[in-house]
Coordinates of C-alpha atoms and ligand atoms in Angstrom, one line a residue:
M678 CA -31.6 -10.4 103.8
N679 CA -29.1 -8.4 101.8
Q680 CA -25.9 -10.1 102.6
P681 CA -22.8 -9.4 100.4
I682 CA -22.4 -11.9 97.6
V683 CA -19.2 -14.1 97.6
F684 CA -18.1 -16.1 94.6
S685 CA -15.1 -18.4 94.3
G686 CA -14.0 -21.4 92.4
A687 CA -11.3 -24.0 92.0
Q688 CA -10.2 -25.9 89.0
P689 CA -10.8 -29.7 88.9
T690 CA -7.1 -30.3 88.1
G691 CA -5.7 -32.7 90.7
Q692 CA -6.2 -33.4 94.3
L693 CA -6.3 -30.6 97.0
T694 CA -3.8 -30.3 99.8
L695 CA -4.1 -29.5 103.5
G696 CA -2.8 -26.0 102.4
N697 CA -5.9 -25.6 100.1
Y698 CA -8.1 -26.8 102.9
L699 CA -6.8 -24.5 105.6
G700 CA -6.0 -21.6 103.3
A701 CA -9.1 -21.6 101.1
L702 CA -11.9 -24.2 101.6
R703 CA -12.1 -23.8 105.4
Q704 CA -12.3 -20.0 104.9
W705 CA -15.0 -20.4 102.3
T706 CA -17.1 -22.5 104.6
A707 CA -16.7 -19.9 107.4
M708 CA -18.1 -17.2 105.2
Q709 CA -21.4 -19.0 104.6
H710 CA -22.8 -17.6 107.9
D711 CA -22.8 -13.9 106.9
H712 CA -22.5 -13.9 103.1
T713 CA -24.5 -15.2 100.2
C714 CA -21.9 -17.6 98.9
I715 CA -21.7 -19.1 95.4
F716 CA -19.0 -21.8 94.9
C717 CA -18.2 -23.1 91.5
V718 CA -16.2 -26.0 90.1
V719 CA -14.6 -24.2 87.2
D720 CA -14.4 -27.1 84.7
L721 CA -14.3 -24.9 81.6
H722 CA -11.2 -23.2 82.8
A723 CA -9.5 -26.6 83.3
L724 CA -10.0 -27.3 79.5
T725 CA -7.1 -24.9 78.8
V726 CA -4.9 -28.0 79.4
R727 CA -5.7 -31.3 77.7
Q728 CA -7.9 -33.6 79.8
D729 CA -8.8 -37.2 79.4
P730 CA -12.6 -37.1 79.2
A731 CA -13.4 -40.0 81.5
A732 CA -10.9 -39.0 84.2
F733 CA -12.0 -35.4 83.9
R734 CA -15.6 -36.2 84.5
E735 CA -14.7 -38.0 87.7
R736 CA -12.4 -35.2 88.9
I737 CA -15.1 -32.6 88.4
L738 CA -17.5 -34.7 90.6
D739 CA -14.7 -35.4 93.1
L740 CA -14.1 -31.7 93.5
A741 CA -17.8 -30.9 93.9
A742 CA -18.0 -33.7 96.6
L743 CA -15.0 -32.3 98.3
Y744 CA -16.6 -28.9 98.5
L745 CA -19.5 -30.5 100.3
A746 CA -17.4 -32.7 102.5
C747 CA -15.4 -29.7 103.6
G748 CA -18.6 -28.1 104.9
I749 CA -20.1 -26.1 102.1
D750 CA -23.7 -26.4 102.9
P751 CA -26.1 -26.5 99.9
E752 CA -28.9 -25.3 102.1
R753 CA -27.0 -22.0 102.6
S754 CA -24.8 -21.6 99.6
V755 CA -25.0 -22.3 95.9
I756 CA -22.7 -25.0 94.7
F757 CA -22.5 -25.8 91.1
I758 CA -20.5 -26.8 88.0
Q759 CA -19.5 -24.0 85.7
S760 CA -20.4 -25.8 82.5
H761 CA -23.9 -26.4 83.8
V762 CA -24.6 -22.7 83.4
P763 CA -24.1 -21.6 79.7
A764 CA -24.1 -17.9 80.6
H765 CA -20.5 -18.2 81.8
A766 CA -19.2 -18.9 78.3
E767 CA -21.6 -16.5 76.8
L768 CA -20.7 -13.5 79.0
A769 CA -17.0 -14.4 78.5
W770 CA -17.5 -13.7 74.8
L771 CA -19.3 -10.4 75.5
L772 CA -16.6 -9.3 78.0
S773 CA -13.8 -10.3 75.7
T774 CA -14.9 -7.3 73.5
F775 CA -14.3 -5.1 76.5
T776 CA -10.9 -6.5 77.3
M777 CA -7.8 -5.3 75.6
M778 CA -5.1 -7.6 74.2
G779 CA -2.5 -5.6 76.1
E780 CA -4.3 -6.2 79.3
L781 CA -4.3 -10.0 78.8
D782 CA -0.7 -9.9 77.6
R783 CA 0.4 -8.5 80.9
M784 CA -1.0 -11.4 83.0
T785 CA 1.8 -13.1 84.7
Q786 CA 0.0 -16.4 85.0
F787 CA -0.4 -16.5 81.2
K788 CA 3.3 -15.9 80.7
D789 CA 4.2 -18.6 83.2
K790 CA 1.7 -21.1 81.7
A791 CA 2.7 -20.3 78.1
R792 CA 6.3 -21.2 79.2
S793 CA 5.4 -24.4 81.0
H794 CA 2.9 -25.5 78.4
A795 CA 4.8 -24.4 75.3
H796 CA 3.4 -27.2 73.2
N797 CA -0.2 -26.0 73.7
V798 CA -0.5 -22.2 74.1
N799 CA -4.1 -22.1 73.1
A800 CA -6.3 -19.0 72.9
G801 CA -8.2 -20.2 75.9
L802 CA -5.1 -19.9 78.0
F803 CA -4.8 -16.3 76.9
T804 CA -8.5 -15.4 77.5
Y805 CA -8.7 -17.4 80.7
P806 CA -9.0 -14.2 82.8
V807 CA -12.0 -13.1 80.8
L808 CA -13.9 -16.3 81.6
M809 CA -13.0 -15.7 85.3
A810 CA -14.3 -12.1 85.0
A811 CA -17.6 -13.5 83.6
D812 CA -17.8 -16.0 86.5
I813 CA -17.5 -13.2 89.0
L814 CA -19.5 -10.4 87.3
L815 CA -22.5 -12.7 86.4
Y816 CA -23.5 -12.9 90.0
G817 CA -23.2 -9.3 91.2
T818 CA -20.3 -10.5 93.4
H819 CA -19.0 -8.2 96.1
K820 CA -16.1 -10.3 97.4
V821 CA -13.9 -12.9 95.8
P822 CA -11.8 -15.0 98.1
V823 CA -8.7 -15.9 96.1
G824 CA -5.0 -16.8 96.6
E825 CA -2.4 -14.1 96.1
D826 CA -1.6 -15.4 92.6
Q827 CA -5.2 -14.6 91.4
K828 CA -5.1 -10.9 92.5
Q829 CA -4.0 -9.7 89.0
H830 CA -6.9 -11.6 87.4
L831 CA -9.3 -10.0 89.8
E832 CA -7.9 -6.5 89.1
L833 CA -8.7 -7.2 85.4
S834 CA -12.3 -8.2 86.3
R835 CA -12.6 -4.9 88.1
D836 CA -11.2 -2.9 85.2
V837 CA -13.6 -4.7 82.7
A838 CA -16.6 -4.1 85.0
V839 CA -15.7 -0.4 85.3
R840 CA -15.2 -0.1 81.5
F841 CA -18.5 -1.7 80.7
N842 CA -20.4 0.3 83.3
G843 CA -18.8 3.5 82.0
L844 CA -20.1 2.8 78.5
H845 CA -23.5 1.1 79.2
G846 CA -24.6 2.1 82.7
P847 CA -24.2 0.5 86.2
I848 CA -24.8 -3.1 85.3
F849 CA -21.9 -4.8 87.1
V850 CA -20.9 -4.7 90.8
V851 CA -17.1 -4.0 90.9
P852 CA -15.8 -6.9 93.0
E853 CA -13.2 -6.7 95.8
P854 CA -10.5 -9.4 96.3
L855 CA -10.3 -11.1 99.6
V856 CA -6.8 -12.6 99.7
T857 CA -6.9 -15.9 101.5
G858 CA -4.2 -18.4 102.5
G859 CA -1.9 -15.8 104.0
G860 CA -0.4 -15.4 107.4
A861 CA -0.7 -18.4 109.7
A862 CA -3.0 -20.1 107.1
R863 CA -0.1 -20.3 104.7
I864 CA 1.0 -23.9 105.0
K865 CA 4.5 -24.8 104.0
D866 CA 5.9 -27.8 102.1
L867 CA 6.9 -30.5 104.6
Q868 CA 10.1 -31.3 102.9
D869 CA 11.1 -27.7 102.0
P870 CA 9.5 -25.4 104.6
L871 CA 10.7 -22.3 102.7
K872 CA 8.2 -23.1 99.9
K873 CA 4.4 -23.1 100.2
M874 CA 2.7 -26.5 100.2
S875 CA 1.5 -26.8 96.7
K876 CA -0.7 -29.5 95.1
S877 CA 1.6 -29.6 92.1
A878 CA 4.7 -30.4 94.2
E879 CA 6.4 -33.6 92.8
A880 CA 7.4 -35.2 96.1
D881 CA 4.7 -37.2 97.8
L882 CA 6.1 -36.5 101.2
A883 CA 6.0 -32.7 100.7
K884 CA 2.3 -32.4 100.8
V885 CA -0.6 -33.7 102.8
M886 CA -3.7 -34.3 100.7
I887 CA -7.2 -33.7 102.1
L888 CA -8.1 -37.3 101.3
D889 CA -4.9 -38.9 102.6
E890 CA -5.5 -41.9 104.9
P891 CA -4.4 -41.5 108.6
D892 CA -1.3 -43.7 108.2
A893 CA -0.1 -41.7 105.2
I894 CA -0.6 -38.5 107.2
L895 CA 1.4 -39.8 110.1
K896 CA 4.2 -41.0 107.9
K897 CA 4.4 -37.6 106.1
F898 CA 4.6 -35.7 109.4
K899 CA 7.2 -38.1 110.9
K900 CA 9.4 -37.4 107.9
A901 CA 8.8 -33.6 107.9
V902 CA 12.0 -31.6 107.7
T903 CA 12.9 -29.7 110.9
D904 CA 16.3 -28.6 112.1
G905 CA 19.0 -29.6 114.6
L906 CA 18.4 -26.8 117.2
G907 CA 16.4 -29.0 119.5
S908 CA 14.0 -26.2 120.7
I909 CA 10.5 -25.4 119.8
R910 CA 10.2 -21.7 119.3
N911 CA 8.3 -19.3 117.0
D912 CA 11.5 -18.4 115.1
E913 CA 10.5 -18.5 111.4
A914 CA 14.0 -17.4 110.1
N915 CA 15.9 -20.1 111.8
Q916 CA 13.3 -22.8 112.3
P917 CA 10.9 -22.7 109.4
G918 CA 10.0 -26.4 109.6
V919 CA 9.2 -26.2 113.3
V920 CA 7.1 -23.1 112.9
N921 CA 5.2 -24.7 110.0
L922 CA 4.3 -27.7 112.3
L923 CA 3.3 -25.3 115.1
N924 CA 1.1 -23.4 112.6
I925 CA -0.5 -26.6 111.3
W926 CA -1.1 -27.9 114.8
R927 CA -2.7 -24.7 116.0
A928 CA -4.8 -24.3 112.8
A929 CA -6.1 -27.8 113.2
R930 CA -6.7 -27.4 117.0
G931 CA -7.9 -23.8 116.9
A932 CA -5.1 -22.7 119.3
S933 CA -3.0 -19.5 119.5
M934 CA 0.8 -19.5 119.0
E935 CA 1.2 -18.9 122.8
E936 CA -0.9 -22.0 123.5
A937 CA 1.1 -24.0 121.0
L938 CA 4.4 -22.9 122.6
T939 CA 3.2 -23.8 126.1
H940 CA 1.9 -27.1 124.8
F941 CA 5.2 -28.0 123.2
S942 CA 7.5 -26.5 125.8
H943 CA 9.0 -30.0 126.2
N944 CA 11.0 -29.2 123.0
Q945 CA 10.7 -32.8 121.6
Y946 CA 10.4 -32.8 117.8
G947 CA 9.2 -36.3 117.7
R948 CA 6.1 -35.4 119.9
L949 CA 5.6 -32.3 117.9
K950 CA 5.4 -34.2 114.6
V951 CA 3.2 -37.0 116.0
E952 CA 0.8 -34.6 117.7
T953 CA 0.6 -32.4 114.6
A954 CA -0.2 -35.5 112.6
E955 CA -2.9 -36.5 115.1
A956 CA -4.5 -33.0 114.9
V957 CA -4.6 -33.2 111.1
I958 CA -6.0 -36.7 111.2
D959 CA -8.8 -35.5 113.5
L960 CA -9.4 -32.6 111.3
L961 CA -9.5 -34.4 108.0
D962 CA -11.1 -37.7 109.0
P963 CA -14.7 -36.5 108.9
V964 CA -14.0 -34.8 105.6
R965 CA -12.6 -38.0 104.0
Q966 CA -15.5 -40.0 105.4
R967 CA -18.1 -37.6 104.1
F968 CA -16.4 -37.5 100.7
T969 CA -16.5 -41.3 100.5
E970 CA -20.2 -41.3 101.3
L971 CA -21.0 -38.7 98.7
R972 CA -19.0 -40.4 96.0
S973 CA -20.7 -43.7 96.7
D974 CA -24.2 -42.1 96.4
P975 CA -24.3 -40.5 92.9
A976 CA -27.9 -39.6 93.3
E977 CA -27.4 -37.3 96.3
L978 CA -24.5 -35.5 94.6
E979 CA -26.4 -35.2 91.4
G980 CA -29.4 -33.8 93.2
V981 CA -27.3 -31.1 95.0
L982 CA -25.6 -30.1 91.7
T983 CA -28.8 -30.0 89.7
R984 CA -30.3 -27.7 92.3
G985 CA -27.2 -25.6 92.5
A986 CA -27.2 -25.2 88.7
E987 CA -30.8 -24.1 88.8
Q988 CA -30.1 -21.5 91.5
A989 CA -27.0 -20.3 89.7
M990 CA -28.9 -20.2 86.4
E991 CA -31.7 -18.1 87.8
R992 CA -29.3 -15.4 89.0
A993 CA -27.1 -15.7 85.8
E994 CA -30.1 -15.3 83.5
A995 CA -31.3 -12.2 85.3
M996 CA -27.9 -10.7 84.8
M997 CA -27.7 -11.8 81.1
Q998 CA -31.0 -10.1 80.4
R999 CA -29.6 -6.8 81.7
V1000 CA -26.3 -7.2 79.9
L1001 CA -27.9 -8.1 76.6
S1002 CA -30.4 -5.3 76.8
A1003 CA -27.7 -2.8 77.8
L1004 CA -25.7 -3.8 74.7
G1005 CA -28.8 -3.4 72.4
L1006 CA -29.1 -7.1 71.6
P1007 CA -32.7 -8.1 71.0
L1008 CA -33.9 -10.4 73.7
N1009 CA -35.0 -13.9 72.8
P1010 CA -38.5 -14.3 74.1
R1011 CA -38.1 -18.1 74.2
R1012 CA -35.3 -17.5 76.7
F1013 CA -36.5 -14.5 78.7
G1014 CA -40.3 -14.7 78.3
P1015 CA -42.6 -12.6 76.2
T1016 CA -43.3 -9.8 78.6
Q1017 CA -39.8 -9.1 80.0
G1018 CA -38.6 -9.8 76.4
R1019 CA -39.5 -6.3 75.4
S1020 CA -36.9 -4.1 76.9
Ligands
LIG541 P1 -0.7 -25.2 92.3 O1 0.3 -26.2 92.9 O2 -1.3 -25.7 91.0 O3 -0.1 -23.8 92.2 P2 -1.9 -24.7 94.8 O4 -1.9 -25.8 95.7 O5 -1.0 -23.6 95.0 O6 -1.9 -25.2 93.3 P3 -4.2 -23.0 94.0 O7 -5.2 -23.7 93.1 O8 -3.2 -22.0 93.4 O9 -3.4 -24.1 94.9 O10 -4.9 -22.2 95.2 C1 -6.2 -22.5 95.6 C2 -6.4 -21.8 96.9 O11 -5.7 -22.5 98.0 C3 -6.0 -20.4 97.0 O12 -7.0 -19.6 97.7 C4 -4.7 -20.4 97.8 O13 -4.5 -19.2 98.6 C5 -4.9 -21.6 98.7 N1 -3.6 -22.2 99.0 C6 -2.9 -22.9 98.2 N2 -1.8 -23.4 98.8 C7 -1.8 -22.9 100.0 C8 -1.0 -23.1 101.2 N3 0.1 -23.8 101.1 N4 -1.3 -22.5 102.3 C9 -2.5 -21.8 102.4 N5 -3.3 -21.6 101.4 C10 -3.0 -22.2 100.2
LIG542 N1 -8.4 -18.9 88.3 C1 -8.7 -19.4 89.6 C2 -10.0 -20.2 89.6 C3 -11.2 -19.4 89.3 C4 -11.8 -18.4 90.1 C5 -12.9 -17.9 89.4 C6 -11.6 -18.0 91.4 C7 -11.9 -19.4 88.1 N2 -12.9 -18.5 88.2 C8 -13.7 -16.9 89.9 C9 -12.4 -17.0 91.9 C10 -13.4 -16.5 91.2 C11 -7.6 -20.3 90.1 O1 -6.9 -20.8 89.3 N3 -7.4 -20.4 91.4

């Protein structure tokens, strides 16, 4: 079965929101049926900001458990932790010699982060996109589901792949971005519906977390900002809060906008808020329950991650062998075996 290969990852930096679920994780899980999917917890990337080791370790495992709880199926897809596969860091070094300073200097995320983390502008923050290129290129990835903000990084991955291939032969697949989290999947902040719901938002009431308890979810929706127009219409310009609730309700219930408008033709904001909360509670309840189960059974999670790392490593090592050979680096027989070792 030659299905296209999909690779994506998220950083273990803080809890994920309903926006991340509807805009990213749910789409990842949907892709498992007709793609070979590889999903990674990119813990090495998260080291570009200081982490408390004990809390960091838990957050990495939390994110892996959340992937599984959201429906990533280890029987179908590869799920693993980036630092378990040393080839990511190794390929990042090799690719850094094919990446120009000027290219990295143009990255808007670097400029933003350098401004917001002015006390710790480390070299890793600068070369972050090279590690991301390594993640992607290591697996012969065809498609990369990412948010809009990562498109520039993906463009760089493509440029690096093309440059390497031009010099050393067709080793890397040139990956295509698949921009997720747009359109109706773009969930807005409950307190300021002109902004997207963001996990780094300060206000608790602004964002629904995937692991929120039902009463917290209900409270947040009851307090969601709407308007004083008293009608439930699909009028984004004048009623962004109402349209956000309609979008959330229909994403959670699998309904169209027409169905949502018919369902809420009573024009009662109170009922819209409560029913949206109920739809989200129904959607997230099984995720939270599965997450709790997984986190209380370290052996199961560890088993899944060990197997995922083995599967990832098998693919990554095959690619590393080709890359090292193409560059003229002598292959280590202890690593690649005596017969294949001679290239
Ligand atoms: P931060 O607050 O740190 O910017 P974030 O919540 O915006 O984080 P990212 O880590 O940037 O999340 O994005 C992870 C994925 O979630 C991306 O694929 C992105 O498209 C998706 N996503 C994030 N927020 C939303 C949202 N409000 N609606 C839909 N999709 C979203
Ligand atoms: N930079 C991405 C996370 C990330 C990633 C990747 C996404 C690291 N490596 C490879 C897709 C493919 C982010 O911050 N969202």
